[in-house]
Short mmCIF file of C-alpha atoms in Angstrom, two decimals:
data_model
loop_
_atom_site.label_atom_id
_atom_site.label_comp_id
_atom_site.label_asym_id
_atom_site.label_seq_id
_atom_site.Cartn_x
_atom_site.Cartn_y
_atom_site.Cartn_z
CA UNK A 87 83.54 117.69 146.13
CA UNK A 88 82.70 119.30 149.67
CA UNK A 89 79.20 119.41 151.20
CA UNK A 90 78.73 121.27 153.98
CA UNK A 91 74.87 120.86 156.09
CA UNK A 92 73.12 123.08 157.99
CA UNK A 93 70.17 122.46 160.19
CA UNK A 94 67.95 124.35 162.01
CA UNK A 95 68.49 125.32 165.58
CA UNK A 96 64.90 123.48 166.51
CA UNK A 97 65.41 119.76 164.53
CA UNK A 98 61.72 119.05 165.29
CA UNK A 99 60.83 121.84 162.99
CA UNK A 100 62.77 119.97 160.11
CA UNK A 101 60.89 118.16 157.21
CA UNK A 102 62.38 119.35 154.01
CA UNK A 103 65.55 120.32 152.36
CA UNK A 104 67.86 123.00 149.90
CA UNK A 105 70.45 122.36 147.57
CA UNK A 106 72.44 125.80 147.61
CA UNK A 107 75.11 125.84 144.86
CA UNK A 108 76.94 128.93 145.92
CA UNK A 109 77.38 131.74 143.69
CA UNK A 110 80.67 132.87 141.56
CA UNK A 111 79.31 131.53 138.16
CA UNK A 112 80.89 128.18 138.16
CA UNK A 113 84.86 129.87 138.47
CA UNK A 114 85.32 131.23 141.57
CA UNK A 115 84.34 131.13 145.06
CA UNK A 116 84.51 128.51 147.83
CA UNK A 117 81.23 127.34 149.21
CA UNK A 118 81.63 128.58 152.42
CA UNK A 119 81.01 131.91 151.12
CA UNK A 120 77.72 131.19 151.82
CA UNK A 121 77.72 130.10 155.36
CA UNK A 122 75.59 133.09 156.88
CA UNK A 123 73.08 132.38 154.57
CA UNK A 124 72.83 129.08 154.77
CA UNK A 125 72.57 128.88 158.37
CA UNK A 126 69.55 131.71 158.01
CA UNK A 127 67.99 129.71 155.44
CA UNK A 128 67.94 126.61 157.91
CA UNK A 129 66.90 128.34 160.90
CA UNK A 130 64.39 130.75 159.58
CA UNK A 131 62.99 128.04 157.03
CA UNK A 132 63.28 125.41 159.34
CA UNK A 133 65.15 123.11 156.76
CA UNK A 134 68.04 121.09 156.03
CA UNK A 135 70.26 123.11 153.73
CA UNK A 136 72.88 121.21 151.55
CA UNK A 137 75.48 123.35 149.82
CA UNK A 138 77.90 121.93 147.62
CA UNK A 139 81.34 122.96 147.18
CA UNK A 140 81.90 121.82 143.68
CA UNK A 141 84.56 121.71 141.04
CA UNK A 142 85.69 125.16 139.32
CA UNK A 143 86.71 125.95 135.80
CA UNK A 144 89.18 125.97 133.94
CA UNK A 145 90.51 123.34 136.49
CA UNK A 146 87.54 120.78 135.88
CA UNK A 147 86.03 122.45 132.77
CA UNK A 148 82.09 122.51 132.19
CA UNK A 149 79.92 120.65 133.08
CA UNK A 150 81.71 119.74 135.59
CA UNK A 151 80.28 121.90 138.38
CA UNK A 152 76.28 121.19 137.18
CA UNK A 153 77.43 117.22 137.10
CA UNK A 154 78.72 117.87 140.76
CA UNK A 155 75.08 119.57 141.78
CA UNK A 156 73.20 116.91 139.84
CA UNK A 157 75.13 114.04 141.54
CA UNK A 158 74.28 115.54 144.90
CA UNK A 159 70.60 116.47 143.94
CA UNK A 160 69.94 113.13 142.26
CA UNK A 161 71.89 111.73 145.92
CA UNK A 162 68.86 113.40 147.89
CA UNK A 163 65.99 112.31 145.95
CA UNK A 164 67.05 109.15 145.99
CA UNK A 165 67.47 109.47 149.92
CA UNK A 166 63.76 110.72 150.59
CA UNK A 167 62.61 108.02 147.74
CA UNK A 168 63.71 105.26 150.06
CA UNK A 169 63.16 107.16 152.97
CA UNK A 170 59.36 107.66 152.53
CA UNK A 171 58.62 104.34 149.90
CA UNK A 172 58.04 107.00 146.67
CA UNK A 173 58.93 106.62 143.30
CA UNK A 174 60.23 109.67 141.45
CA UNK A 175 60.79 109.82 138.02
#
C-alpha cells in the first residue's frame, strides 16, 4: 500500500486532515491520479490530505481495497487519539 501526503503551502494554517481514496471503483487507477486535487484540497482547505494508493481487484479481490482505507483511517484516529489524550470509540 502507497500513501502519498499533502500539506498546505502555509503549515500554520494546518489542524485537521482527509483520507482521499482515489476514484476508479476499487479496479483501476493509481492514486496519483489525484495529485492536483489533492494538493488543492490541502492548500485551499488548509489540511493534511492522506490518499491511499491501495490494492486493486481482481489482483487482491474485495475487500481488500476498503481493508486498505480502514487500516489507514483507523492508523489516523489512533494518531490524533494519542496525540490530543481522546478516546474514540
Amino acid at each position: 500500500m502507497l500513501l502519498a501526503l499533502y500539506g498546505p503551502r502555509e503549515p500554520e494554517a494546518m489542524g485537521a486532515a482527509l483520507l482521499r481514496l482515489h476514484g476508479g471503483g476499487p479496479m483501476s487507477g493509481p492514486a496519483r491520479q489525484d495529485n492536483t486535487a489533492c494538493s488543492a484540497f490541502a492548500d485551499e482547505l488548509g489540511l493534511v490530505v492522506v490518499s491511499v494508493g491501495y490494492r486493486l481487484a481482481p489482483r487482491h479481490p474485495f475487500p481488500a481495497a476498503i481493508d486498505d482505507g480502514y487500516t489507514v483511517w483507523s492508523s489516523m484516529v489512533d494518531r490524533v487519539a494519542v496525540r490530543y489524550s481522546l478516546y474514540c470509540v
